[in-house]
Amino acid sequence: KADVLIVGAGQAGGDLASGLRQQGYTGRIVLVGEEPYVPYRRPPLSKTFLSGEATLESLFIKPQSVFDKHNIECMFGTGVESIDRETRTARLYDGTTMEYGKLVLATGGRPRRLSLPGADHPNVHYVRTIADILKLKEQFEAGKRLVIIGGGYIGLEAASVGIKKGLKVTVVEALPRVLARVTAPEISAFYERVHRSRGVDLKTGVGVHAFEGDALVDAVVLADGTRIESDIVIAGIGLIPNTEIAEAAGLTISNGIVVNLHTQTADPDIYAIGDCAQSENAFFGRSMRLESVPNAIEQARVTAAAILGKPVPYSAVPWFWSDQYDLKLQMVGLSQGYEQIIIRGDINSEAFSAFYLKDGVVISADAVNRPQEFMIAKKLVADRVKVDAAQLADEGFVLKTLLQ
Ligand code: FAD
């Protein structure tokens, strides 16, 4: 019997296993993961791993020896197929079963797939796993025509690597602007200018209609009839949380596996964390599902505390980053519902910040190549600091004074 059975050995699952040990947990921990690797960092997949700057080994969060040293039993390359809550057992892919005391679902998500005919041709790629990138890298060569479907972070990061590596890059975004779900029109416009100026053919407000080609996708046809010849297609059109085993076990699903402030489902012995979890957040007073490394790390910490009987509520302010070309974007908070956006610095330069205000309070910020300002912005958002818009926009005004 596993005292704690962790399903999914990604950022959240791996962190939980080591976090429990760090906090002195002595029970039997079993970490089961579908992928044949120790838990690894996904952010470099669309950045330095795709570009070839980062090695495979550098992705691993901790080497296997650390899991061994901490007596964390790892089962990689297999997974949990189903859960029986009555007998408190999990059935693995090979048909064997394992009893659990506490079960933690850290199953992440999978890329939303294109449903067009031709979408399963071998030059159509997704960007989620090491395996995806190893396959993509075989074709990712200078001169190739790369068509990226989706102008979100993953699509734009892949575009930036494509340009760096000398590919001919087109990005197609169905919405009127890139990064539409996560940022203000001003910031989208900034990124659109950046990508176009580096040579990306960026098409917004137009969807993909069809693929042409028998064995490979030779061309992508857009809804307006435009035909773009392609050697490689990447789809970055969102994530579907892996909730099926939770759902089959009768747990509540609503955009993700529903959990409370302590990452616990309605079954007190089952938790869900990371990209797969729709979680209560005390800071916002509502539930949400986030897809970010800081969220996975924080939820692993909250779950470890709950399992150790020292519960702390989940109340983190979300933050995220994205690297494109030589631009480091860092974002904090949720900008939905903002009333005013204040730009600090010159939005036509490549270092500025955008602050989102509601009732005069900073609810979110995006910093481009301004890491120090980002650190301050994080505190402003966490402390719900009320600011004077004119002061905020004035670069002569020392931002730090707002924290006193
Ligand atoms: P995952 O890391 O997806 O891990 C879940 C694991 O569970 C997977 O290995 C999966 O195979 C396994 N699994 C699923 N079902 C089962 C099962 N039934 N049995 C066993 N195992 C199972 N976040 C940032 O903050 N900043 C970034 O810059 C950033 N860039 C990113 C770039 C890319 C290309 C991608 C894909 C993600 C990026 N993210 C970024 C998001 C971040 O990587 C995720 O939010 C994070 O990995 C979530 O961790 P997780 O443990 O919840 O899920």
CSV table of C-alpha atoms and ligand atoms in Angstrom, one decimal:
chain,number,residue,atom,x,y,z
A,1,LYS,CA,0.0,0.0,0.0
A,2,ALA,CA,1.2,3.5,-0.9
A,3,ASP,CA,0.6,6.0,1.9
A,4,VAL,CA,0.7,8.7,-0.8
A,5,LEU,CA,0.2,7.7,-4.4
A,6,ILE,CA,0.9,10.5,-6.8
A,7,VAL,CA,-0.5,10.2,-10.3
A,8,GLY,CA,1.5,12.2,-12.8
A,9,ALA,CA,5.2,13.0,-12.5
A,10,GLY,CA,5.3,16.5,-13.9
A,11,GLN,CA,6.2,19.7,-12.1
A,12,ALA,CA,3.4,19.4,-9.5
A,13,GLY,CA,3.7,15.6,-8.8
A,14,GLY,CA,7.5,15.7,-8.6
A,15,ASP,CA,7.5,18.7,-6.3
A,16,LEU,CA,4.9,17.2,-4.0
A,17,ALA,CA,7.0,14.0,-3.6
A,18,SER,CA,10.1,15.9,-2.7
A,19,GLY,CA,8.3,18.5,-0.7
A,20,LEU,CA,6.7,15.8,1.5
A,21,ARG,CA,10.1,14.4,2.3
A,22,GLN,CA,11.7,17.8,2.9
A,23,GLN,CA,9.0,18.4,5.5
A,24,GLY,CA,9.7,15.2,7.2
A,25,TYR,CA,7.0,12.9,5.9
A,26,THR,CA,8.1,9.3,6.5
A,27,GLY,CA,5.3,7.2,4.9
A,28,ARG,CA,5.6,5.3,1.6
A,29,ILE,CA,5.4,7.6,-1.4
A,30,VAL,CA,4.9,6.3,-4.9
A,31,LEU,CA,5.2,8.6,-7.9
A,32,VAL,CA,3.6,7.2,-11.1
A,33,GLY,CA,4.2,9.0,-14.4
A,34,GLU,CA,3.3,8.2,-17.9
A,35,GLU,CA,6.3,9.7,-19.5
A,36,PRO,CA,9.6,7.8,-19.4
A,37,TYR,CA,11.5,10.6,-17.6
A,38,VAL,CA,12.0,12.0,-14.1
A,39,PRO,CA,9.9,15.2,-13.6
A,40,TYR,CA,11.1,17.9,-16.0
A,41,ARG,CA,10.6,21.6,-16.7
A,42,ARG,CA,8.3,22.2,-19.7
A,43,PRO,CA,9.0,26.0,-20.2
A,44,PRO,CA,12.3,25.3,-22.1
A,45,LEU,CA,10.5,23.0,-24.5
A,46,SER,CA,9.3,25.9,-26.6
A,47,LYS,CA,12.3,28.0,-25.9
A,48,THR,CA,15.9,26.8,-25.3
A,49,PHE,CA,15.3,23.1,-25.8
A,50,LEU,CA,13.7,23.7,-29.2
A,51,SER,CA,16.5,26.0,-30.2
A,52,GLY,CA,19.1,23.5,-29.1
A,53,GLU,CA,20.6,25.7,-26.4
A,54,ALA,CA,19.4,23.5,-23.5
A,55,THR,CA,20.2,19.8,-23.2
A,56,LEU,CA,17.7,17.1,-22.3
A,57,GLU,CA,19.4,16.5,-19.0
A,58,SER,CA,19.1,20.2,-18.1
A,59,LEU,CA,15.3,19.9,-18.2
A,60,PHE,CA,15.2,17.5,-15.3
A,61,ILE,CA,14.1,19.2,-12.1
A,62,LYS,CA,16.1,16.7,-10.0
A,63,PRO,CA,18.1,13.7,-11.0
A,64,GLN,CA,16.8,10.2,-10.3
A,65,SER,CA,19.4,9.8,-7.5
A,66,VAL,CA,17.6,12.5,-5.4
A,67,PHE,CA,14.3,10.6,-5.6
A,68,ASP,CA,16.2,7.4,-4.7
A,69,LYS,CA,17.9,9.1,-1.8
A,70,HIS,CA,14.6,10.4,-0.5
A,71,ASN,CA,13.1,7.0,-0.8
A,72,ILE,CA,10.5,8.1,-3.3
A,73,GLU,CA,9.4,5.1,-5.4
A,74,CYS,CA,9.3,6.1,-9.0
A,75,MET,CA,7.3,4.3,-11.7
A,76,PHE,CA,7.9,6.1,-14.9
A,77,GLY,CA,6.6,5.0,-18.3
A,78,THR,CA,3.3,3.7,-16.9
A,79,GLY,CA,0.2,5.3,-15.5
A,80,VAL,CA,-3.0,5.0,-13.6
A,81,GLU,CA,-6.0,3.9,-15.7
A,82,SER,CA,-8.7,4.0,-13.1
A,83,ILE,CA,-9.4,4.6,-9.4
A,84,ASP,CA,-11.7,2.6,-7.2
A,85,ARG,CA,-12.6,4.9,-4.3
A,86,GLU,CA,-14.4,2.2,-2.3
A,87,THR,CA,-11.5,-0.1,-2.1
A,88,ARG,CA,-9.0,2.8,-2.3
A,89,THR,CA,-7.1,1.2,-5.1
A,90,ALA,CA,-5.7,2.5,-8.3
A,91,ARG,CA,-5.4,0.2,-11.4
A,92,LEU,CA,-2.2,0.7,-13.4
A,93,TYR,CA,-1.9,0.4,-17.2
A,94,ASP,CA,-0.4,-3.1,-16.8
A,95,GLY,CA,-3.5,-4.2,-14.9
A,96,THR,CA,-1.9,-4.4,-11.5
A,97,THR,CA,-3.5,-2.5,-8.6
A,98,MET,CA,-2.2,-0.5,-5.8
A,99,GLU,CA,-3.9,0.5,-2.6
A,100,TYR,CA,-3.5,4.1,-1.4
A,101,GLY,CA,-4.0,6.1,1.7
A,102,LYS,CA,-4.0,9.5,0.0
A,103,LEU,CA,-4.2,9.8,-3.8
A,104,VAL,CA,-3.0,13.0,-5.6
A,105,LEU,CA,-3.9,13.6,-9.1
A,106,ALA,CA,-1.2,15.7,-10.9
A,107,THR,CA,-2.1,14.6,-14.4
A,108,GLY,CA,-1.6,18.0,-16.2
A,109,GLY,CA,-3.2,18.3,-19.6
A,110,ARG,CA,-2.8,17.5,-23.2
A,111,PRO,CA,-2.8,19.8,-26.2
A,112,ARG,CA,-6.1,20.5,-27.9
A,113,ARG,CA,-5.9,18.7,-31.3
A,114,LEU,CA,-6.9,20.1,-34.7
A,115,SER,CA,-9.8,18.2,-36.1
A,116,LEU,CA,-9.2,19.0,-39.8
A,117,PRO,CA,-8.5,16.2,-42.2
A,118,GLY,CA,-4.8,15.8,-42.6
A,119,ALA,CA,-4.1,16.9,-39.0
A,120,ASP,CA,-2.5,13.5,-38.2
A,121,HIS,CA,0.1,13.8,-40.9
A,122,PRO,CA,3.7,13.5,-39.5
A,123,ASN,CA,4.6,17.1,-40.1
A,124,VAL,CA,1.9,18.4,-37.8
A,125,HIS,CA,3.3,19.0,-34.4
A,126,TYR,CA,2.2,19.8,-30.8
A,127,VAL,CA,4.4,21.3,-28.1
A,128,ARG,CA,3.8,19.6,-24.7
A,129,THR,CA,6.3,16.9,-24.0
A,130,ILE,CA,10.0,16.0,-24.6
A,131,ALA,CA,8.8,13.5,-27.2
A,132,ASP,CA,6.9,16.2,-29.1
A,133,ILE,CA,10.1,18.3,-29.3
A,134,LEU,CA,12.4,15.5,-30.2
A,135,LYS,CA,10.1,14.7,-33.1
A,136,LEU,CA,9.8,18.4,-34.1
A,137,LYS,CA,13.5,19.0,-33.9
A,138,GLU,CA,14.1,16.4,-36.6
A,139,GLN,CA,12.4,18.7,-39.1
A,140,PHE,CA,13.2,22.1,-37.6
A,141,GLU,CA,15.9,23.3,-40.1
A,142,ALA,CA,16.9,26.6,-41.6
A,143,GLY,CA,14.9,27.4,-44.7
A,144,LYS,CA,11.9,25.2,-43.9
A,145,ARG,CA,8.5,26.8,-44.1
A,146,LEU,CA,6.9,26.7,-40.7
A,147,VAL,CA,3.2,27.5,-40.2
A,148,ILE,CA,2.1,28.0,-36.6
A,149,ILE,CA,-1.5,27.8,-35.8
A,150,GLY,CA,-2.3,29.8,-32.6
A,151,GLY,CA,-0.9,33.1,-31.4
A,152,GLY,CA,-0.7,32.3,-27.8
A,153,TYR,CA,2.6,31.9,-25.7
A,154,ILE,CA,3.6,28.6,-27.1
A,155,GLY,CA,3.0,29.6,-30.7
A,156,LEU,CA,4.8,32.9,-30.3
A,157,GLU,CA,7.7,31.3,-28.5
A,158,ALA,CA,8.0,28.7,-31.2
A,159,ALA,CA,7.9,31.5,-33.8
A,160,SER,CA,10.7,33.3,-32.2
A,161,VAL,CA,12.9,30.1,-32.1
A,162,GLY,CA,11.9,29.5,-35.7
A,163,ILE,CA,13.2,32.9,-36.8
A,164,LYS,CA,16.3,32.5,-34.7
A,165,LYS,CA,17.0,29.2,-36.5
A,166,GLY,CA,16.4,30.6,-40.0
A,167,LEU,CA,13.0,29.1,-40.8
A,168,LYS,CA,10.4,31.0,-42.8
A,169,VAL,CA,7.7,31.5,-40.2
A,170,THR,CA,4.0,32.3,-40.5
A,171,VAL,CA,1.7,32.6,-37.5
A,172,VAL,CA,-2.1,32.3,-37.9
A,173,GLU,CA,-4.3,33.5,-35.1
A,174,ALA,CA,-8.1,33.2,-35.5
A,175,LEU,CA,-8.8,36.0,-32.9
A,176,PRO,CA,-8.3,39.6,-33.9
A,177,ARG,CA,-5.0,39.8,-31.9
A,178,VAL,CA,-2.3,37.6,-30.4
A,179,LEU,CA,-2.3,36.8,-26.7
A,180,ALA,CA,-5.9,37.9,-26.6
A,181,ARG,CA,-6.9,35.9,-23.6
A,182,VAL,CA,-4.1,37.0,-21.4
A,183,THR,CA,-3.2,40.5,-22.1
A,184,ALA,CA,-4.4,44.0,-23.1
A,185,PRO,CA,-4.7,45.1,-26.7
A,186,GLU,CA,-1.7,47.4,-26.2
A,187,ILE,CA,0.6,44.5,-25.3
A,188,SER,CA,-0.8,42.3,-28.0
A,189,ALA,CA,0.0,45.2,-30.5
A,190,PHE,CA,3.5,45.4,-29.1
A,191,TYR,CA,4.2,41.7,-29.6
A,192,GLU,CA,2.6,41.8,-33.1
A,193,ARG,CA,5.0,44.6,-34.0
A,194,VAL,CA,8.0,42.7,-32.6
A,195,HIS,CA,7.2,39.5,-34.4
A,196,ARG,CA,6.6,41.3,-37.7
A,197,SER,CA,9.8,43.3,-37.4
A,198,ARG,CA,11.8,40.1,-36.9
A,199,GLY,CA,10.3,38.6,-40.0
A,200,VAL,CA,7.2,36.6,-39.0
A,201,ASP,CA,4.3,36.7,-41.4
A,202,LEU,CA,1.6,37.2,-38.8
A,203,LYS,CA,-2.0,36.8,-39.8
A,204,THR,CA,-4.7,37.7,-37.2
A,205,GLY,CA,-8.5,37.4,-37.4
A,206,VAL,CA,-8.4,34.5,-39.7
A,207,GLY,CA,-8.9,30.8,-39.0
A,208,VAL,CA,-7.6,27.7,-40.7
A,209,HIS,CA,-9.9,26.2,-43.2
A,210,ALA,CA,-8.1,23.1,-44.5
A,211,PHE,CA,-4.8,21.2,-45.0
A,212,GLU,CA,-3.6,20.2,-48.4
A,213,GLY,CA,-1.3,17.3,-49.1
A,214,ASP,CA,-1.5,13.5,-49.2
A,215,ALA,CA,1.3,12.2,-47.0
A,216,LEU,CA,2.3,15.6,-45.4
A,217,VAL,CA,0.6,18.9,-45.0
A,218,ASP,CA,2.0,20.8,-48.0
A,219,ALA,CA,-0.2,23.9,-47.5
A,220,VAL,CA,-2.5,25.4,-45.0
A,221,VAL,CA,-5.5,27.1,-46.4
A,222,LEU,CA,-7.1,29.9,-44.4
A,223,ALA,CA,-10.7,30.8,-44.2
A,224,ASP,CA,-10.2,33.8,-46.5
A,225,GLY,CA,-8.7,31.5,-49.2
A,226,THR,CA,-5.1,32.4,-48.5
A,227,ARG,CA,-2.9,29.3,-49.2
A,228,ILE,CA,0.4,29.1,-47.2
A,229,GLU,CA,2.9,26.5,-48.3
A,230,SER,CA,4.3,24.5,-45.4
A,231,ASP,CA,7.0,22.0,-44.5
A,232,ILE,CA,6.1,22.0,-40.8
A,233,VAL,CA,2.9,22.8,-39.0
A,234,ILE,CA,2.8,23.5,-35.2
A,235,ALA,CA,-0.6,23.8,-33.5
A,236,GLY,CA,-0.6,25.7,-30.2
A,237,ILE,CA,-4.3,26.0,-29.6
A,238,GLY,CA,-4.8,25.3,-26.0
A,239,LEU,CA,-4.8,22.6,-23.4
A,240,ILE,CA,-7.3,20.0,-22.3
A,241,PRO,CA,-6.9,19.1,-18.6
A,242,ASN,CA,-6.5,15.4,-18.0
A,243,THR,CA,-9.6,14.8,-15.8
A,244,GLU,CA,-10.9,11.5,-17.2
A,245,ILE,CA,-9.8,9.2,-14.4
A,246,ALA,CA,-11.2,11.6,-11.8
A,247,GLU,CA,-14.5,11.9,-13.7
A,248,ALA,CA,-14.8,8.1,-14.0
A,249,ALA,CA,-14.3,7.9,-10.2
A,250,GLY,CA,-17.3,10.2,-9.7
A,251,LEU,CA,-15.4,13.3,-8.7
A,252,THR,CA,-16.7,16.7,-9.8
A,253,ILE,CA,-15.2,18.2,-12.9
A,254,SER,CA,-15.7,21.8,-14.0
A,255,ASN,CA,-13.0,22.9,-16.4
A,256,GLY,CA,-10.7,20.8,-14.2
A,257,ILE,CA,-10.9,18.6,-11.2
A,258,VAL,CA,-12.7,20.6,-8.6
A,259,VAL,CA,-10.8,21.1,-5.3
A,260,ASN,CA,-11.1,23.3,-2.3
A,261,LEU,CA,-8.6,25.8,-0.7
A,262,HIS,CA,-6.5,22.8,0.4
A,263,THR,CA,-6.4,21.2,-3.0
A,264,GLN,CA,-8.8,18.5,-1.8
A,265,THR,CA,-11.6,17.0,-3.8
A,266,ALA,CA,-15.0,16.1,-2.3
A,267,ASP,CA,-13.3,12.8,-1.4
A,268,PRO,CA,-11.1,13.8,1.5
A,269,ASP,CA,-8.4,11.2,0.5
A,270,ILE,CA,-8.1,12.5,-3.0
A,271,TYR,CA,-6.3,15.8,-4.0
A,272,ALA,CA,-5.7,17.4,-7.4
A,273,ILE,CA,-3.0,19.9,-8.2
A,274,GLY,CA,-1.4,21.7,-11.1
A,275,ASP,CA,-2.8,22.2,-14.6
A,276,CYS,CA,-5.5,19.6,-14.1
A,277,ALA,CA,-7.1,21.3,-11.0
A,278,GLN,CA,-9.9,23.8,-10.8
A,279,SER,CA,-9.0,25.2,-7.4
A,280,GLU,CA,-10.3,27.6,-4.9
A,281,ASN,CA,-8.0,30.6,-4.4
A,282,ALA,CA,-8.3,32.6,-1.2
A,283,PHE,CA,-6.7,35.7,-2.7
A,284,PHE,CA,-9.4,36.0,-5.3
A,285,GLY,CA,-12.2,34.4,-3.4
A,286,ARG,CA,-13.1,32.2,-6.3
A,287,SER,CA,-12.0,29.1,-8.1
A,288,MET,CA,-9.8,29.0,-11.2
A,289,ARG,CA,-7.6,26.7,-13.2
A,290,LEU,CA,-4.1,28.0,-13.9
A,291,GLU,CA,-1.5,26.6,-16.3
A,292,SER,CA,1.9,27.7,-14.9
A,293,VAL,CA,4.9,26.5,-13.1
A,294,PRO,CA,4.5,28.8,-10.0
A,295,ASN,CA,1.0,27.5,-9.6
A,296,ALA,CA,2.1,23.8,-9.8
A,297,ILE,CA,4.8,24.5,-7.2
A,298,GLU,CA,2.5,26.4,-4.9
A,299,GLN,CA,-0.3,23.8,-5.1
A,300,ALA,CA,2.3,21.0,-4.4
A,301,ARG,CA,3.3,23.0,-1.2
A,302,VAL,CA,-0.4,23.3,-0.1
A,303,THR,CA,-1.0,19.6,-0.6
A,304,ALA,CA,2.1,18.6,1.3
A,305,ALA,CA,1.0,20.8,4.2
A,306,ALA,CA,-2.5,19.2,4.1
A,307,ILE,CA,-1.2,15.7,4.1
A,308,LEU,CA,1.1,16.5,7.0
A,309,GLY,CA,-1.8,17.8,9.0
A,310,LYS,CA,-0.7,21.4,8.9
A,311,PRO,CA,-3.1,22.9,6.4
A,312,VAL,CA,-2.4,26.2,4.7
A,313,PRO,CA,-4.9,27.7,2.3
A,314,TYR,CA,-4.1,28.2,-1.4
A,315,SER,CA,-3.9,32.0,-1.8
A,316,ALA,CA,-1.1,32.7,-4.2
A,317,VAL,CA,-1.2,35.5,-6.7
A,318,PRO,CA,-0.6,33.9,-10.1
A,319,TRP,CA,2.5,34.8,-12.2
A,320,PHE,CA,4.0,33.7,-15.4
A,321,TRP,CA,6.8,34.4,-17.9
A,322,SER,CA,7.4,34.1,-21.6
A,323,ASP,CA,10.7,34.5,-23.5
A,324,GLN,CA,10.5,35.6,-27.1
A,325,TYR,CA,13.6,36.8,-29.0
A,326,ASP,CA,15.5,38.9,-26.4
A,327,LEU,CA,12.4,39.9,-24.6
A,328,LYS,CA,11.5,38.6,-21.2
A,329,LEU,CA,7.8,39.1,-20.4
A,330,GLN,CA,6.8,38.6,-16.8
A,331,MET,CA,3.2,38.8,-15.8
A,332,VAL,CA,1.5,38.9,-12.4
A,333,GLY,CA,-2.2,38.9,-11.3
A,334,LEU,CA,-5.3,38.6,-13.5
A,335,SER,CA,-6.0,41.6,-15.7
A,336,GLN,CA,-9.6,40.7,-16.5
A,337,GLY,CA,-12.0,43.5,-15.5
A,338,TYR,CA,-9.3,46.2,-15.4
A,339,GLU,CA,-10.4,49.8,-15.9
A,340,GLN,CA,-7.2,51.5,-16.8
A,341,ILE,CA,-3.8,50.5,-18.2
A,342,ILE,CA,-0.8,52.5,-17.3
A,343,ILE,CA,2.4,52.1,-19.4
A,344,ARG,CA,5.6,52.9,-17.6
A,345,GLY,CA,8.4,53.5,-20.0
A,346,ASP,CA,8.2,53.6,-23.8
A,347,ILE,CA,6.1,50.9,-25.3
A,348,ASN,CA,8.0,51.3,-28.6
A,349,SER,CA,11.2,50.5,-26.8
A,350,GLU,CA,11.9,46.9,-25.7
A,351,ALA,CA,11.7,47.6,-21.9
A,352,PHE,CA,8.6,48.8,-20.3
A,353,SER,CA,5.9,47.8,-17.9
A,354,ALA,CA,2.1,47.9,-18.1
A,355,PHE,CA,0.0,48.1,-14.9
A,356,TYR,CA,-3.7,47.2,-14.8
A,357,LEU,CA,-5.8,49.2,-12.4
A,358,LYS,CA,-9.3,48.7,-11.0
A,359,ASP,CA,-10.7,51.2,-8.6
A,360,GLY,CA,-7.2,52.7,-8.5
A,361,VAL,CA,-5.7,49.3,-7.2
A,362,VAL,CA,-3.0,47.5,-9.1
A,363,ILE,CA,-4.6,44.1,-10.0
A,364,SER,CA,-2.1,42.9,-12.6
A,365,ALA,CA,1.1,43.9,-14.4
A,366,ASP,CA,3.1,42.9,-17.4
A,367,ALA,CA,6.8,43.7,-17.4
A,368,VAL,CA,8.9,43.5,-20.6
A,369,ASN,CA,12.6,43.3,-19.8
A,370,ARG,CA,12.1,45.0,-16.5
A,371,PRO,CA,12.7,42.3,-13.9
A,372,GLN,CA,13.2,44.7,-11.0
A,373,GLU,CA,9.9,46.5,-11.7
A,374,PHE,CA,8.3,43.1,-11.9
A,375,MET,CA,9.4,42.2,-8.4
A,376,ILE,CA,7.8,45.4,-7.1
A,377,ALA,CA,4.7,44.8,-9.2
A,378,LYS,CA,4.3,41.4,-7.6
A,379,LYS,CA,4.1,43.1,-4.2
A,380,LEU,CA,1.8,45.8,-5.3
A,381,VAL,CA,-0.7,43.2,-6.6
A,382,ALA,CA,-0.3,41.0,-3.6
A,383,ASP,CA,-0.9,43.9,-1.2
A,384,ARG,CA,-3.7,45.4,-3.3
A,385,VAL,CA,-1.9,48.7,-3.3
A,386,LYS,CA,-3.9,51.8,-4.4
A,387,VAL,CA,-1.8,54.0,-6.7
A,388,ASP,CA,-1.9,57.4,-8.3
A,389,ALA,CA,-2.0,56.7,-12.1
A,390,ALA,CA,0.1,59.8,-13.0
A,391,GLN,CA,2.8,58.8,-10.5
A,392,LEU,CA,2.9,55.3,-11.8
A,393,ALA,CA,3.4,56.5,-15.3
A,394,ASP,CA,6.1,58.9,-14.3
A,395,GLU,CA,9.5,57.2,-14.6
A,396,GLY,CA,11.0,59.8,-12.3
A,397,PHE,CA,8.8,58.5,-9.5
A,398,VAL,CA,10.5,55.7,-7.5
A,399,LEU,CA,8.1,52.8,-7.6
A,400,LYS,CA,9.5,51.2,-4.5
A,401,THR,CA,8.1,54.1,-2.3
A,402,LEU,CA,4.6,52.6,-3.0
A,403,LEU,CA,5.6,49.6,-0.9
A,404,GLN,CA,6.2,51.5,2.3
B,1,FAD,P1,2.5,18.4,-16.3
B,1,FAD,O1,3.9,19.1,-16.2
B,1,FAD,O2,1.8,18.4,-17.6
B,1,FAD,O3,2.7,16.9,-15.7
B,1,FAD,C1,1.6,16.0,-15.7
B,1,FAD,C2,2.2,14.6,-16.0
B,1,FAD,O4,1.2,13.7,-15.7
B,1,FAD,C3,2.6,14.4,-17.4
B,1,FAD,O5,3.9,13.9,-17.5
B,1,FAD,C4,1.6,13.3,-17.9
B,1,FAD,O6,2.1,12.4,-18.8
B,1,FAD,C5,1.3,12.6,-16.6
B,1,FAD,N1,0.0,11.9,-16.6
B,1,FAD,C6,-1.2,12.2,-17.1
B,1,FAD,N2,-2.1,11.3,-16.8
B,1,FAD,C7,-1.5,10.3,-16.2
B,1,FAD,C8,-1.9,9.1,-15.6
B,1,FAD,N3,-3.2,8.7,-15.7
B,1,FAD,N4,-1.0,8.3,-15.0
B,1,FAD,C9,0.3,8.7,-14.9
B,1,FAD,N5,0.7,9.8,-15.4
B,1,FAD,C10,-0.1,10.7,-16.0
B,1,FAD,N6,4.7,27.8,-17.3
B,1,FAD,C11,5.3,28.9,-16.8
B,1,FAD,O7,5.0,29.3,-15.7
B,1,FAD,N7,6.2,29.7,-17.6
B,1,FAD,C12,6.5,29.3,-18.8
B,1,FAD,O8,7.3,30.0,-19.5
B,1,FAD,C13,5.8,28.1,-19.4
B,1,FAD,N8,6.1,27.7,-20.6
B,1,FAD,C14,5.6,26.6,-21.1
B,1,FAD,C15,6.0,26.1,-22.3
B,1,FAD,C16,5.5,24.9,-22.8
B,1,FAD,C17,5.9,24.4,-24.2
B,1,FAD,C18,4.5,24.2,-22.1
B,1,FAD,C19,3.9,22.9,-22.6
B,1,FAD,C20,4.1,24.6,-20.8
B,1,FAD,C21,4.7,25.8,-20.3
B,1,FAD,N9,4.3,26.3,-19.1
B,1,FAD,C22,4.9,27.4,-18.6
B,1,FAD,C23,3.3,25.6,-18.3
B,1,FAD,C24,3.9,24.7,-17.3
B,1,FAD,O9,4.9,23.9,-17.8
B,1,FAD,C25,2.8,23.8,-16.7
B,1,FAD,O10,1.8,24.7,-16.1
B,1,FAD,C26,3.3,22.8,-15.7
B,1,FAD,O11,4.1,21.9,-16.3
B,1,FAD,C27,2.1,22.1,-15.0
B,1,FAD,O12,2.6,21.1,-14.2
B,1,FAD,P2,1.7,19.8,-13.9
B,1,FAD,O13,2.5,18.9,-13.0
B,1,FAD,O14,0.4,20.2,-13.5
B,1,FAD,O15,1.5,19.1,-15.3
